[in-house]
Structure formats: C-alpha cells, structure tokens
Coordinates of C-alpha atoms in Angstrom, one line a residue:
Chain W
M1 CA -21.8 104.1 90.3
K2 CA -19.2 106.5 91.7
K3 CA -17.6 103.7 93.5
Y4 CA -17.2 101.6 90.4
L5 CA -15.8 104.6 88.6
A6 CA -13.2 104.9 91.4
V7 CA -12.3 101.3 91.2
A8 CA -12.0 101.4 87.4
L9 CA -9.9 104.6 87.6
G10 CA -7.7 102.9 90.2
I11 CA -7.2 99.9 88.0
L12 CA -6.4 101.9 84.9
T13 CA -3.9 104.1 86.7
A14 CA -2.3 101.0 88.2
I15 CA -1.8 99.5 84.7
G16 CA -0.2 102.7 83.4
G17 CA 1.7 103.2 86.7
F18 CA 3.2 99.7 86.8
V19 CA 5.3 100.3 83.7
D20 CA 8.3 102.6 84.2
I21 CA 11.7 103.1 82.5
G22 CA 13.0 100.0 84.2
D23 CA 10.2 97.8 82.8
L24 CA 10.4 99.4 79.3
V25 CA 14.2 98.9 78.9
T26 CA 14.6 95.6 80.7
N27 CA 11.7 93.9 78.9
A28 CA 12.8 95.1 75.5
Q29 CA 16.4 94.0 76.2
V30 CA 15.2 90.6 77.5
G31 CA 12.7 90.2 74.7
A32 CA 15.3 90.9 72.0
R33 CA 17.7 88.4 73.4
F34 CA 15.6 85.8 75.1
G35 CA 12.2 86.2 73.6
L36 CA 9.5 85.1 76.0
S37 CA 11.7 82.4 77.7
L38 CA 11.9 84.7 80.7
A39 CA 8.2 85.4 80.8
W40 CA 7.9 83.3 84.0
V41 CA 10.1 85.9 85.8
V42 CA 7.5 88.6 84.9
V43 CA 4.8 86.4 86.3
V44 CA 6.8 85.7 89.5
G45 CA 7.7 89.4 89.8
V46 CA 4.1 90.6 89.2
L47 CA 2.7 88.2 91.8
G48 CA 5.4 89.4 94.2
I49 CA 4.6 93.1 93.8
C50 CA 0.9 92.2 94.3
V51 CA 1.7 90.4 97.6
F52 CA 4.0 93.2 98.8
A53 CA 1.7 96.1 97.7
E54 CA -1.4 94.4 99.2
M55 CA 0.3 93.9 102.5
S56 CA 1.7 97.4 102.8
G57 CA -1.6 98.9 101.5
R58 CA -3.5 97.0 104.1
V59 CA -1.1 98.1 106.8
A60 CA -1.5 101.7 105.7
A61 CA -5.2 101.5 105.6
V62 CA -5.6 99.9 109.0
S63 CA -2.8 101.5 111.0
G64 CA -2.2 104.7 109.0
R65 CA 1.5 104.0 108.9
A66 CA 3.6 104.0 105.7
T67 CA 6.6 101.9 104.8
F68 CA 9.5 103.8 106.5
D69 CA 7.5 104.4 109.7
L70 CA 7.4 100.6 110.1
V71 CA 11.0 100.1 109.0
R72 CA 12.1 102.3 111.9
E73 CA 9.6 101.0 114.4
R74 CA 10.6 97.4 113.8
L75 CA 14.4 97.7 113.0
G76 CA 15.2 100.6 115.3
P77 CA 17.2 103.8 114.6
R78 CA 20.5 102.3 113.6
L79 CA 19.5 99.4 111.3
G80 CA 16.6 101.6 110.1
L81 CA 19.1 104.3 109.1
L82 CA 21.3 101.9 107.1
N83 CA 18.1 100.7 105.5
L84 CA 17.0 104.2 104.7
L85 CA 20.3 105.1 103.1
A86 CA 20.4 101.9 101.0
S87 CA 16.8 102.4 99.9
L88 CA 17.3 106.1 99.2
L89 CA 20.3 105.3 97.0
I90 CA 18.2 103.0 94.8
T91 CA 15.2 105.3 94.7
F92 CA 17.4 108.1 93.7
L93 CA 19.0 106.1 91.0
T94 CA 15.5 105.2 89.7
F95 CA 14.6 108.9 89.9
V96 CA 17.6 109.7 87.8
A97 CA 16.7 107.0 85.3
E98 CA 13.0 108.1 85.1
I99 CA 14.0 111.8 84.4
G100 CA 16.5 110.6 81.9
G101 CA 13.7 108.4 80.4
V102 CA 11.4 111.4 79.9
A103 CA 14.3 113.3 78.3
L104 CA 15.1 110.3 76.0
A105 CA 11.5 110.0 75.0
L106 CA 11.2 113.7 74.1
Q107 CA 14.5 113.5 72.3
L108 CA 12.9 111.0 69.9
V109 CA 10.5 113.8 68.9
A110 CA 12.5 116.9 69.3
S111 CA 15.9 115.6 68.0
V112 CA 17.8 118.1 70.1
H113 CA 20.7 117.2 72.4
L114 CA 19.6 115.3 75.5
L115 CA 21.4 117.7 77.8
L116 CA 19.2 120.5 76.6
I117 CA 16.1 118.6 77.5
V118 CA 17.2 117.3 80.9
P119 CA 17.1 120.6 82.9
L120 CA 13.7 121.4 81.5
I121 CA 12.3 118.0 82.7
G122 CA 13.9 118.5 86.1
L123 CA 12.2 121.8 86.5
L124 CA 8.9 120.5 85.3
V125 CA 9.1 117.5 87.7
W126 CA 9.8 119.7 90.6
F127 CA 7.0 122.2 89.6
V128 CA 4.5 119.3 89.4
L129 CA 5.6 117.9 92.7
W130 CA 5.2 121.3 94.3
K131 CA 2.0 122.5 92.8
A132 CA -0.1 119.7 91.4
K133 CA -2.6 117.7 93.5
F134 CA -1.6 114.2 94.5
S135 CA -4.6 112.6 92.7
A136 CA -4.0 114.7 89.6
I137 CA -0.4 113.4 89.3
E138 CA -1.5 109.8 89.8
N139 CA -4.6 109.9 87.5
V140 CA -3.6 112.0 84.6
L141 CA -0.2 110.4 84.1
G142 CA -1.5 106.9 84.9
L143 CA -4.2 107.2 82.2
L144 CA -1.8 108.7 79.6
G145 CA 0.5 105.8 80.3
L146 CA -2.2 103.5 79.0
A147 CA -1.0 104.6 75.5
L148 CA 1.6 101.8 76.0
I149 CA -1.2 99.4 75.1
V150 CA 0.0 100.1 71.6
F151 CA 2.7 97.4 72.3
A152 CA -0.1 94.8 72.7
V153 CA -1.7 96.0 69.5
G154 CA 1.6 96.0 67.7
L155 CA 2.3 92.4 68.9
W156 CA -1.1 91.3 67.5
Q157 CA -0.4 93.2 64.2
L158 CA 2.9 91.4 63.8
G159 CA 0.9 88.2 63.6
P160 CA 3.3 86.0 65.4
D161 CA 3.1 82.2 65.6
W162 CA 1.2 82.3 69.0
A163 CA 1.7 78.6 69.6
A164 CA 5.5 78.9 69.3
L165 CA 5.5 82.0 71.6
A166 CA 3.4 80.2 74.2
Q167 CA 5.7 77.2 73.9
Q168 CA 8.8 79.3 74.4
A169 CA 7.2 81.1 77.5
A170 CA 5.8 77.9 79.1
A171 CA 9.0 75.8 78.7
A172 CA 11.4 78.7 79.5
E173 CA 13.4 77.7 76.4
K174 CA 16.6 79.6 76.6
P175 CA 17.9 80.5 73.1
S176 CA 20.9 78.3 72.4
D177 CA 23.2 81.2 71.6
E178 CA 22.8 82.6 75.2
H179 CA 24.7 81.4 78.3
W180 CA 23.0 80.2 81.4
R181 CA 24.6 82.9 83.6
T182 CA 23.3 85.7 81.4
F183 CA 19.9 84.0 81.5
A184 CA 20.2 84.1 85.4
Y185 CA 21.4 87.7 85.4
Y186 CA 18.5 88.9 83.3
S187 CA 16.0 87.0 85.3
V188 CA 17.2 88.9 88.4
A189 CA 17.1 92.2 86.5
L190 CA 13.6 91.5 85.2
F191 CA 12.5 90.6 88.8
G192 CA 14.0 93.8 90.1
A193 CA 12.3 95.8 87.4
A194 CA 8.9 94.3 88.2
M195 CA 9.4 94.6 92.0
T196 CA 10.9 98.0 92.3
P197 CA 10.9 99.1 96.0
Y198 CA 9.8 102.7 95.4
E199 CA 6.5 101.3 94.0
V200 CA 5.6 100.1 97.5
F201 CA 6.9 103.2 99.3
F202 CA 4.7 105.3 97.0
F203 CA 1.7 103.0 97.2
S204 CA 1.6 102.9 101.0
S205 CA 2.5 106.6 101.4
G206 CA -0.2 107.4 98.8
G207 CA -2.7 105.4 100.9
V208 CA -1.9 107.6 103.9
E209 CA -2.1 110.7 101.7
E210 CA -5.5 109.7 100.6
R211 CA -6.5 108.7 104.1
W212 CA -7.5 105.1 103.4
T213 CA -9.5 103.3 106.0
P214 CA -10.2 99.6 106.4
E215 CA -13.3 100.2 104.1
D216 CA -10.9 101.0 101.3
I217 CA -9.2 97.6 101.4
P218 CA -11.4 96.0 98.8
T219 CA -10.8 98.9 96.3
M220 CA -7.1 98.8 97.1
R221 CA -7.1 95.0 96.4
A222 CA -8.9 95.4 93.1
N223 CA -6.3 98.0 92.0
V224 CA -3.5 95.7 92.9
F225 CA -4.7 92.3 91.8
V226 CA -6.2 93.5 88.5
G227 CA -4.1 96.6 87.7
F228 CA -0.6 95.2 88.3
P229 CA -1.1 91.9 86.3
L230 CA -2.5 93.9 83.4
G231 CA 0.6 96.1 83.6
G232 CA 2.6 92.8 83.6
L233 CA 0.8 91.8 80.4
L234 CA 2.0 95.1 78.8
S235 CA 5.6 94.2 79.9
L236 CA 5.2 90.8 78.2
A237 CA 3.9 92.5 75.0
I238 CA 7.0 94.7 75.0
A239 CA 9.2 91.7 75.3
G240 CA 7.2 89.7 72.7
S241 CA 7.3 92.4 70.1
A242 CA 11.0 93.0 70.7
W243 CA 11.7 89.3 70.1
L244 CA 9.7 89.3 66.8
V245 CA 11.3 92.5 65.4
L246 CA 14.7 92.8 67.0
G247 CA 15.5 89.2 67.8
P248 CA 16.1 87.9 64.2
S249 CA 18.5 90.7 63.4
E250 CA 20.4 90.4 66.7
I251 CA 19.8 94.0 67.6
S252 CA 20.7 94.6 71.3
V253 CA 18.6 97.3 73.0
D254 CA 20.6 100.3 74.2
S255 CA 18.3 103.2 73.5
L256 CA 14.7 104.1 74.0
G257 CA 14.2 104.3 70.2
Q258 CA 15.0 100.6 69.9
V259 CA 12.4 99.9 72.6
G260 CA 9.8 101.6 70.3
L261 CA 11.1 100.1 67.1
P262 CA 8.8 97.0 67.1
V263 CA 5.8 99.3 67.3
A264 CA 7.0 101.4 64.5
A265 CA 7.6 98.3 62.4
A266 CA 4.1 97.0 63.2
L267 CA 2.0 100.1 63.2
G268 CA 4.0 102.8 61.5
K269 CA 4.2 106.5 62.5
V270 CA 0.9 106.6 64.4
G271 CA 1.9 103.6 66.5
L272 CA 5.2 105.1 67.3
A273 CA 3.5 108.4 68.3
F274 CA 1.4 106.5 70.8
A275 CA 4.4 104.6 72.1
I276 CA 6.3 107.9 72.6
L277 CA 3.3 109.4 74.4
G278 CA 3.2 106.3 76.6
F279 CA 7.0 106.5 77.3
V280 CA 6.7 110.2 78.3
A281 CA 3.6 109.6 80.5
A282 CA 5.0 106.4 82.1
T283 CA 8.4 107.8 82.9
F284 CA 7.2 111.2 83.9
G285 CA 4.6 109.6 86.3
A286 CA 7.4 107.3 87.7
A287 CA 9.7 110.3 88.0
C288 CA 7.0 112.0 90.2
E289 CA 6.5 108.9 92.2
T290 CA 10.2 108.3 92.8
G291 CA 10.8 112.0 93.6
L292 CA 8.0 111.9 96.2
S293 CA 9.3 108.6 97.5
V294 CA 12.6 110.2 98.4
G295 CA 10.8 112.8 100.4
Y296 CA 8.4 110.3 101.9
S297 CA 11.2 107.9 103.1
I298 CA 13.2 110.7 104.8
G299 CA 10.1 112.3 106.3
Q300 CA 8.9 109.0 107.7
Y301 CA 12.3 108.0 109.2
F302 CA 12.6 111.3 111.1
G303 CA 8.9 111.8 111.7
T304 CA 8.7 115.3 110.3
Q305 CA 5.6 116.4 108.4
W306 CA 5.6 114.8 104.9
G307 CA 3.1 114.5 102.2
K308 CA 1.0 116.5 99.7
Y309 CA -2.1 116.3 101.7
V310 CA -0.9 119.4 103.6
R311 CA 0.1 122.8 102.2
P312 CA 3.8 123.1 101.3
S313 CA 4.2 125.7 104.0
Q314 CA 3.3 123.0 106.6
A315 CA 5.8 120.5 105.2
V316 CA 8.8 122.6 104.5
S317 CA 11.5 120.0 105.1
F318 CA 9.6 117.5 102.8
H319 CA 9.5 119.9 99.9
A320 CA 13.1 121.0 100.6
V321 CA 14.2 117.3 100.3
V322 CA 12.2 117.0 97.0
V323 CA 13.8 120.1 95.5
L324 CA 17.3 118.9 96.5
A325 CA 16.7 115.4 95.2
T326 CA 15.4 116.8 91.8
L327 CA 18.4 119.1 91.6
A328 CA 20.8 116.3 92.4
A329 CA 19.2 114.0 89.9
T330 CA 19.3 116.6 87.2
A331 CA 22.9 117.4 88.0
F332 CA 23.8 113.7 87.8
L333 CA 22.2 113.5 84.3
M334 CA 24.1 116.6 83.2
T335 CA 27.3 114.7 83.6
A336 CA 26.2 113.0 80.3
V337 CA 25.7 109.7 82.0
D338 CA 23.7 107.3 79.9
P339 CA 20.2 107.0 81.4
I340 CA 19.8 103.5 79.9
L341 CA 22.9 102.4 81.9
V342 CA 21.5 104.0 85.1
T343 CA 18.3 102.1 84.5
E344 CA 20.1 98.8 84.1
V345 CA 22.0 99.4 87.3
S346 CA 18.9 100.6 89.2
V347 CA 16.8 97.5 88.4
V348 CA 19.6 95.2 89.6
F349 CA 20.1 97.2 92.8
S350 CA 16.3 97.2 93.4
A351 CA 16.5 93.4 93.6
V352 CA 19.4 93.7 96.1
A353 CA 17.5 96.1 98.4
L354 CA 14.1 94.5 98.4
P355 CA 14.4 92.4 101.6
L356 CA 15.2 95.5 103.6
T357 CA 11.7 96.9 103.3
Y358 CA 9.8 93.6 102.6
F359 CA 10.8 92.0 105.9
P360 CA 9.5 94.7 108.3
I361 CA 6.2 95.0 106.3
L362 CA 5.7 91.2 106.5
V363 CA 6.2 91.2 110.3
V364 CA 3.9 94.2 110.9
A365 CA 1.2 92.8 108.7
N366 CA 1.1 89.9 111.1
D367 CA 1.0 92.0 114.3
P368 CA -2.4 92.2 115.8
D369 CA -1.3 95.3 117.8
Y370 CA -1.2 97.2 114.5
M371 CA -3.7 95.2 112.4
G372 CA -6.4 93.9 114.7
E373 CA -8.6 91.6 112.7
H374 CA -6.9 92.5 109.5
V375 CA -3.7 90.5 110.1
N376 CA -2.4 88.4 107.2
G377 CA -4.5 85.3 106.5
R378 CA -3.1 81.9 105.4
L379 CA -2.8 82.8 101.8
A380 CA -1.1 86.2 102.5
N381 CA 1.4 84.4 104.8
G382 CA 1.9 81.4 102.6
L383 CA 2.8 83.6 99.6
G384 CA 4.5 86.1 101.9
S385 CA 6.9 83.5 103.2
I386 CA 7.6 82.0 99.8
Y387 CA 8.4 85.5 98.5
L388 CA 10.6 86.2 101.6
V389 CA 12.8 83.3 100.4
V390 CA 12.6 84.3 96.7
I391 CA 13.4 87.9 97.4
G392 CA 16.3 86.8 99.6
V393 CA 17.8 84.6 96.9
A394 CA 17.4 87.3 94.2
S395 CA 19.0 89.8 96.6
V396 CA 22.0 87.6 97.3
A397 CA 22.5 86.5 93.7
A398 CA 22.1 89.9 92.1
L399 CA 25.6 91.5 92.6
P400 CA 27.7 88.3 92.0
L401 CA 25.7 87.7 88.7
M402 CA 26.2 91.4 87.7
I403 CA 29.9 91.1 88.1
W404 CA 30.3 87.6 86.7
T405 CA 28.3 88.5 83.5
R406 CA 29.7 92.0 83.3
M407 CA 26.1 93.3 83.3
G408 CA 24.8 90.7 81.0
Q409 CA 27.3 90.8 78.2
Chain X
M1 CA -8.9 108.8 112.0
S2 CA -9.9 105.4 110.6
G3 CA -11.4 102.3 112.1
D4 CA -12.3 101.7 115.7
E5 CA -9.1 99.8 116.4
R6 CA -7.1 102.9 116.1
R7 CA -9.1 104.5 118.9
E8 CA -7.7 102.0 121.4
N9 CA -5.3 103.6 123.8
R10 CA -2.4 101.4 124.7
L11 CA -1.3 103.7 127.5
E12 CA -4.1 102.2 129.6
G13 CA -2.6 98.7 129.5
R14 CA 0.7 96.9 129.6
I15 CA 3.2 97.9 127.0
D16 CA 6.7 97.0 126.0
G17 CA 8.8 100.2 125.8
A18 CA 11.0 99.3 122.8
L19 CA 8.2 97.5 120.9
H20 CA 5.3 99.8 121.4
L21 CA 6.7 103.3 122.3
L22 CA 10.2 103.9 120.9
D23 CA 10.4 105.1 117.3
R24 CA 6.6 105.8 117.1
Q25 CA 5.3 108.8 115.1
L26 CA 4.3 111.8 117.1
V27 CA 1.1 113.4 116.0
D28 CA -0.4 116.6 117.5
S29 CA -4.0 117.3 118.4
E30 CA -4.7 118.5 114.8
G31 CA -3.1 115.5 113.1
A32 CA 0.1 117.3 112.2
L33 CA 3.3 115.3 112.4
L34 CA 6.1 116.7 114.7
G35 CA 8.7 114.0 115.0
K36 CA 9.4 110.5 116.4
V37 CA 9.6 109.2 119.9
D38 CA 13.4 109.2 119.6
D39 CA 13.7 108.2 123.3
V40 CA 11.6 108.0 126.5
E41 CA 12.4 109.8 129.8
L42 CA 12.4 107.6 132.9
T43 CA 12.3 109.1 136.4
Q44 CA 12.7 107.3 139.8
V45 CA 9.4 108.0 141.7
G46 CA 9.7 106.4 145.1
T47 CA 10.4 102.8 144.5
H48 CA 9.2 102.9 140.9
L49 CA 10.8 103.9 137.7
A50 CA 8.1 105.8 135.8
I51 CA 7.7 107.2 132.2
T52 CA 7.6 111.0 132.6
A53 CA 8.2 112.3 129.1
V54 CA 8.9 111.4 125.5
L55 CA 12.1 112.7 124.0
T56 CA 12.5 113.8 120.4
G57 CA 15.1 115.5 118.1
P58 CA 18.7 114.8 117.1
A59 CA 20.2 114.9 120.6
A60 CA 18.0 111.9 121.6
L61 CA 18.1 110.1 118.2
L62 CA 21.9 110.3 117.8
A63 CA 22.5 108.9 121.3
R64 CA 20.3 105.9 120.3
I65 CA 22.8 105.1 117.5
G66 CA 24.7 103.8 120.5
G67 CA 28.3 103.1 121.3
R68 CA 31.2 105.3 120.5
T69 CA 29.6 106.5 117.2
G70 CA 26.6 107.6 119.1
S71 CA 28.5 109.6 121.7
A72 CA 30.7 111.1 119.0
L73 CA 27.7 112.2 116.9
V74 CA 26.1 113.8 120.0
E75 CA 29.3 115.7 120.6
K76 CA 29.4 116.8 117.0
W77 CA 25.8 117.9 117.2
A78 CA 26.7 120.1 120.2
Q79 CA 29.8 121.5 118.4
L80 CA 27.6 122.6 115.5
K81 CA 26.4 125.5 117.6
P82 CA 28.5 126.1 120.7
A83 CA 26.6 129.3 121.6
E84 CA 23.4 127.3 122.2
P85 CA 23.1 126.1 125.8
H86 CA 22.2 122.5 126.6
R87 CA 22.4 121.3 123.0
T88 CA 23.1 117.7 124.0
R89 CA 19.9 117.7 126.2
P90 CA 17.0 116.3 124.1
W91 CA 13.7 118.1 123.6
R92 CA 11.0 116.6 125.8
I93 CA 7.2 116.4 125.8
D94 CA 5.7 115.9 129.2
M95 CA 3.4 112.8 129.5
E96 CA 0.7 115.3 130.6
D97 CA 0.5 116.5 127.1
V98 CA 0.2 113.0 125.7
D99 CA -3.3 111.9 124.8
R100 CA -3.1 108.3 123.6
L101 CA -1.0 105.6 122.0
D102 CA -2.0 103.4 119.0
S103 CA 0.2 103.0 115.9
A104 CA 1.3 106.6 116.7
L105 CA 1.6 108.7 119.9
H106 CA -1.1 111.4 119.9
L107 CA -0.6 114.6 121.8
S108 CA -3.5 116.5 123.4
V109 CA -2.0 119.8 122.3
R110 CA -0.9 121.5 119.1
R111 CA 2.7 121.1 117.9
D112 CA 3.5 124.8 118.0
G113 CA 6.0 125.4 120.8
V114 CA 5.3 122.1 122.6
L115 CA 8.9 121.0 122.9
R116 CA 10.8 121.8 126.1
R117 CA 14.5 121.5 127.1
D118 CA 14.1 122.0 130.8
H119 CA 15.1 118.8 132.4
E120 CA 17.3 115.8 131.8
G121 CA 16.5 112.3 133.2
H122 CA 17.2 108.7 132.6
R123 CA 16.5 107.3 129.1
L124 CA 14.8 104.1 128.1
G125 CA 17.2 103.9 125.2
R126 CA 20.0 103.5 127.7
L127 CA 18.2 100.9 129.7
T128 CA 17.6 98.7 126.7
G129 CA 20.9 97.3 125.7
M130 CA 22.4 97.4 129.2
A131 CA 24.4 94.4 130.3
V132 CA 22.6 92.2 132.9
R133 CA 24.5 90.4 135.6
G134 CA 23.4 87.8 138.1
P135 CA 23.8 87.8 141.9
D136 CA 27.4 86.6 141.6
G137 CA 28.3 89.0 138.9
E138 CA 27.9 86.5 136.0
R139 CA 26.7 87.8 132.7
V140 CA 23.1 86.8 132.0
G141 CA 22.5 88.8 128.8
R142 CA 21.3 92.2 127.8
V143 CA 18.1 94.2 128.4
M144 CA 16.0 93.5 125.2
D145 CA 12.9 95.4 126.3
A146 CA 11.2 96.9 129.3
R147 CA 7.6 96.3 130.2
F148 CA 5.5 99.0 131.8
E149 CA 2.1 99.0 133.3
P150 CA -0.1 101.8 134.7
G151 CA 0.7 102.5 138.3
D152 CA -1.5 103.9 141.1
D153 CA -1.2 107.5 139.9
G154 CA -1.9 106.5 136.3
S155 CA 1.7 106.9 135.1
L156 CA 3.4 104.0 133.4
V157 CA 5.8 102.3 135.7
L158 CA 8.4 99.6 135.0
C159 CA 7.2 96.2 135.9
S160 CA 9.6 93.8 134.2
L161 CA 12.6 93.5 131.9
M162 CA 13.1 91.1 129.0
V163 CA 16.6 89.8 129.2
G164 CA 18.3 87.9 126.4
H165 CA 21.0 88.0 123.7
G166 CA 20.7 90.3 120.7
R167 CA 19.7 93.8 119.7
P168 CA 16.9 95.6 121.7
G169 CA 13.6 95.3 119.7
S170 CA 14.8 92.2 117.8
L171 CA 12.1 90.1 119.4
L172 CA 9.8 91.8 116.9
G173 CA 6.8 91.1 119.2
Y174 CA 7.1 87.4 118.8
D175 CA 7.6 87.0 122.5
R176 CA 4.1 88.3 123.2
R177 CA 2.1 85.8 121.3
G178 CA 2.6 82.2 120.4
D179 CA 0.6 82.3 117.2
Q180 CA 1.8 85.3 115.4
G181 CA 2.7 84.5 111.8
P182 CA 4.2 83.8 109.5
W183 CA 5.5 80.4 110.7
L184 CA 8.9 80.9 109.0
V185 CA 9.7 84.1 110.7
R186 CA 8.3 83.1 114.1
T187 CA 10.3 79.9 114.1
V188 CA 13.6 81.7 113.3
V189 CA 13.0 84.5 115.8
R190 CA 12.0 82.1 118.6
R191 CA 15.0 79.9 117.9
L192 CA 17.4 82.9 118.0
H193 CA 15.9 84.2 121.2
R194 CA 15.3 80.8 123.0
H195 CA 17.3 82.0 126.0
T196 CA 15.2 85.1 126.6
V197 CA 13.9 85.4 130.1
I198 CA 11.7 87.9 131.9
V199 CA 12.7 89.5 135.2
G200 CA 10.5 91.4 137.7
A201 CA 11.5 95.0 138.3
E202 CA 11.8 94.4 142.0
A203 CA 14.5 91.8 141.4
A204 CA 16.5 94.2 139.2
E205 CA 18.8 97.0 140.4
I206 CA 19.7 99.4 137.7
A207 CA 23.1 101.0 138.0
W208 CA 22.8 103.9 135.5
P209 CA 26.4 105.2 135.7
E210 CA 27.8 101.7 134.9
S211 CA 25.1 100.8 132.4
T212 CA 24.5 97.6 134.2
V213 CA 21.5 95.8 135.6
R214 CA 22.2 93.6 138.6
L215 CA 19.7 90.9 139.5
S216 CA 19.1 89.6 143.0
E217 CA 18.1 86.2 141.8
L218 CA 18.7 84.3 138.6
P219 CA 15.6 84.4 136.3
S220 CA 14.1 81.3 134.7
E221 CA 10.7 82.4 133.4
A222 CA 10.2 82.8 129.7
P223 CA 8.3 85.8 128.6
D224 CA 4.6 85.0 128.3
H225 CA 3.8 81.8 126.5
A226 CA 5.7 82.2 123.3
F227 CA 8.9 80.5 124.4
G228 CA 7.2 77.5 126.1

C-alpha cells in the first residue's frame, strides 16, 4: 500500500512539477496565436523529456552519478567546463524567470509594485533551499501545483467545438494570418519549454539525493511516463483555453494575468484564485529546482560535496553557490527587467543548450561499465537516437529563427 | 551503496586511464564527497610506469585545461597567494588510501586531512595528448588513452597506449566493445577514430620534457575488436 502511495505521490508531483513559468507563458502565447496547431510540438517535447529523464534517472539509480558528473567524465575538464558555463547561464536565466514568475503571480493578488515583491521572494526561496527538506520542497509544491488543473476544467467549461480543436491539432493547421517562420520559431520555443535542461539536472540529482537503487527504476519510470504526459496535457489545456478566449480578439500574451484570463472567463473569481495558486506553486517549485540545479551542476563539476541529503555545514560551498545565485537572480530582477521577456529568452536558449547534456547521458546510458545489465534497450536507443537528431536540429535552428523573426513578431 | 554492480572493483582489472579514472568523483570512507580525480600521478618503478597517487584540486585541474591557457591559469593560481609554498603542486592522495573504483573512486579513509602536497611526479593528464612519433620521427598521432593493468606488486602499471587523432577521451569507450549502442553514435565515433591503433608500453619511450612519445616500431593493431 505504501509503495502505491509513493508511486501516486511521485506521479502527482511530476504533473505539478512539469509545468513552470516557461510552459505557462509559452503555451498561452502559442495558444492565443496558433491555437492547437502546435500541439504536436508539445507531444514531441513531452516524449523527449520522458526519454531524457528516464535515461538520466536510470543512470543515477544504477551508478549513483548525476548529470554533470557524467558530463565531465565523458567530455573532460575543458569541454566539460564550456558545457557547465553554457548550462549554468540557461539555468540561471530560468531561475530568474521563475522568481519573477512567483512575483508576477503574487502581484495579481497584492497589486503592489513588482520590485517590492521580488526581494521577498528571493529571500523566501533561499530560506526554503537552506532549511526545508528535499522531499518537502518537491511534494508540497508539486501537489499545490496541481491547482493548474483548473485550466483543464476551464477548457471544458468553455464548451469548445472539440472536433474542430482536434482537427486543428491533428492537421497542424497554421492560422492563415501567421507566417511560417513564426510558426517554426514558436515550435522551437515550445520544444525548449517542454524540454528544459534543468528538469533533468534536478531529476537525476534528486535521484542521487534520495539514494535511488536499481529497485527504484520501476517507480521512477511510472513517475516519468505517467506524470510528465499528464503535465503535457495541462500545457495543452492552457494553449486550448487561450485560443478560445484570447484568439478571437487577437490578444497577444505578454503578462501572467493574460495567461490566467481564459480561466477567469470560464470559471470566474474562484477559477482565477485556483489558477493563481497554481502559478505561485508551480513557479516557486521551479525556482527551488533551478536554484538547486545551479548548485548541483557546479558541485558535480568540481566534485565538492553537494546536496540537501547532508547538513548545510557539510556542504558549505554548495550552499554558498545557492545563496550567491539567489542574490544574483534577485539583483537581476531588480533592474526592472520584464520576467516574461526573460522567460521567452530562456526557453529558446534551453533548446540551444540541450545537446550539451543530452549527448553524454545517451553515451553513458549505453556503457556497461556504468550500467551493467541496465544499459539502454532497443526502444530507449531507437528513441534516444531519433531525439539526438531532433534536439540537434532544434538547437541549430533556435538562434537563427529568433533573430529572423525578431522573437516571434 | 546500491546494487551489486557497484561493488565491483575496477582497480583489480585492466582500465583505461582517461576513460575510467580521470574526472571520477572522489568519495571518502563515510560517503562524503571530496573532489574529482583531476589528474593521476605516474611514477617510474623499475621498467614500469605505475599509478602511485590521484591528484585533485585547482593546481591539477587547471593544468588539464591544457596549452598556453592551462599554463597561464596555473601561474595565476600560484600568484593568488605568493606566500604559500608549492602552490602549483597539486594535492595528492596516495594509492594506499584508495579502496576501490566503480563509477566513483572510493577512499579507505575519511576526507578530513587526507590531502598531501609532499611530492611531484609525472601526470597522466600530460601523457594523454602527447604527440607520438614513429622510429623515423614521423608523426603517428596523439596519445588518446593509456591502458593499465595490475602488476606483480598489485599497483596498476602502464601496459599499452591508444594512439590516434583527436582529443583524449573522445573514443568515449567505443573502442572497448563492438556492440555498444546506440548505432548512430557508435558508427560516427568509429568512423572518426578509424586510424586509432594500440601500442604496447615496451615499444613506447616517453620523453616527458619534450612531451613526446617515440615508438620503436610502427603499430598496426586496432584496439580490441571495435575497429575491425
């Protein structure tokens, strides 16, 4: 019974944990402009994150090594360092975006200036990362994040023409007033939002924190293959409701309030309250995950003690990095940079950086010296190779598309 | 910690220095992390070149960056604190304090005070990447990896060198097995490294000051069966 509870809890937190500020903003933007015609990208992205997370989770469970251990072991100190710097930059941008997202969500309630909220959130994130237990962070925020299900309820309440929506999704029918290049740009952005690298750093490092063994592989797989796709369905619900409410009036999404607007239209104040609770939980959870991921990556590259499974006094450099990263992220937001803009940039750069960590994991997941009998099977390698190509193409295309479309205008 | 596989001790068999030892996590007897294997100390014992210690810390890591940047960084590292003696000398952990090697290198002692800075020897990180020349001085390639096996006294001694074109470690282990997947990566790596050969240690003379390995005969054997 206890085991089933653990599996259920893992799946529920994976659903809530899948959605972060990048998914919220990008799906609403895409939904408002393209409807469900880019739904296939969400499907491709969710399957991709499943393949990637399953491999790195399996490697963590069997060998006890997390992502950046393997990056350095396979790529060496020099290439590994470049990889670390690039990945850190993107994780840091995401960290900034998540803290900004929490502040934006609270601003919807409190109506005070954003810059008054940001320092408080920064302080709170640091305090939670310092004091709270790893499982508490993951479970409490993951479960509260389930409030975002209100988007699915909202979509159903809006009573759309389901056949038309399904037709639009299945045929990838680009609205005629949009250009192909923006269609391509937003598909890369949506892919980056679904396959954010920090999710895998956090997932594999979390596996090491919780001391997974090969016996935990089935539980880990259940979390990944059920939790993430359900999270992907939430993403589609956000996009679908945005299309129904914002699409007809040509509203382009550039604030978190607009992301929540479809729910308010469908379900009124109570619905909006749930949506805001979901925003706060999902972005705060992701802020904790990205903040930890900054510390994890640096600790794993240099081999110093990292993690929350030891007391802070035993992992001083790890906690020092987390404090500095939180301070820097807060300071960045205090320059009055728009968190939505940071989010848009971070999802595109996520797509650029993905191959850097994906490739070493794919190689190690095939190495019997690490994995013994748990090396990739045919399915994992078939999908793994296809995604190596897909990720490579998205990575190369991301920046040219960003410049060509002037960020999707 | 978990699973029987992890109990396996690779120090009792044949290992590739760059693939299996360099950049591994160092774990102490209580499971605490204390650094990476930033380099490996090699000492000439009689006719053999043996692994005598693992090196860790910035002085070893920065030198591994390699080239002029690496040397400059090591110099800067020393200049950070001129009052400290032997700052460019890396911290070392004697092989006597090493328990076993799996996906990490486990020590038999606690991490507190285990590092020493008492000796400076040759480094594996210098050996890999060295230019390799044939009997007539012609360039054959570079040292991609160094293979060690347990010697008579139990220490790991150099038995052969992998020589090819490219960065040390870029064989990614695909030279050891012919069936390691995925097919796409294996095919590309093998294609890139199709000229890689393996040289017995007795046929290779290592000139440390010149960073060159001179071979007494031209090698032709491909490493194991992967490049057949």
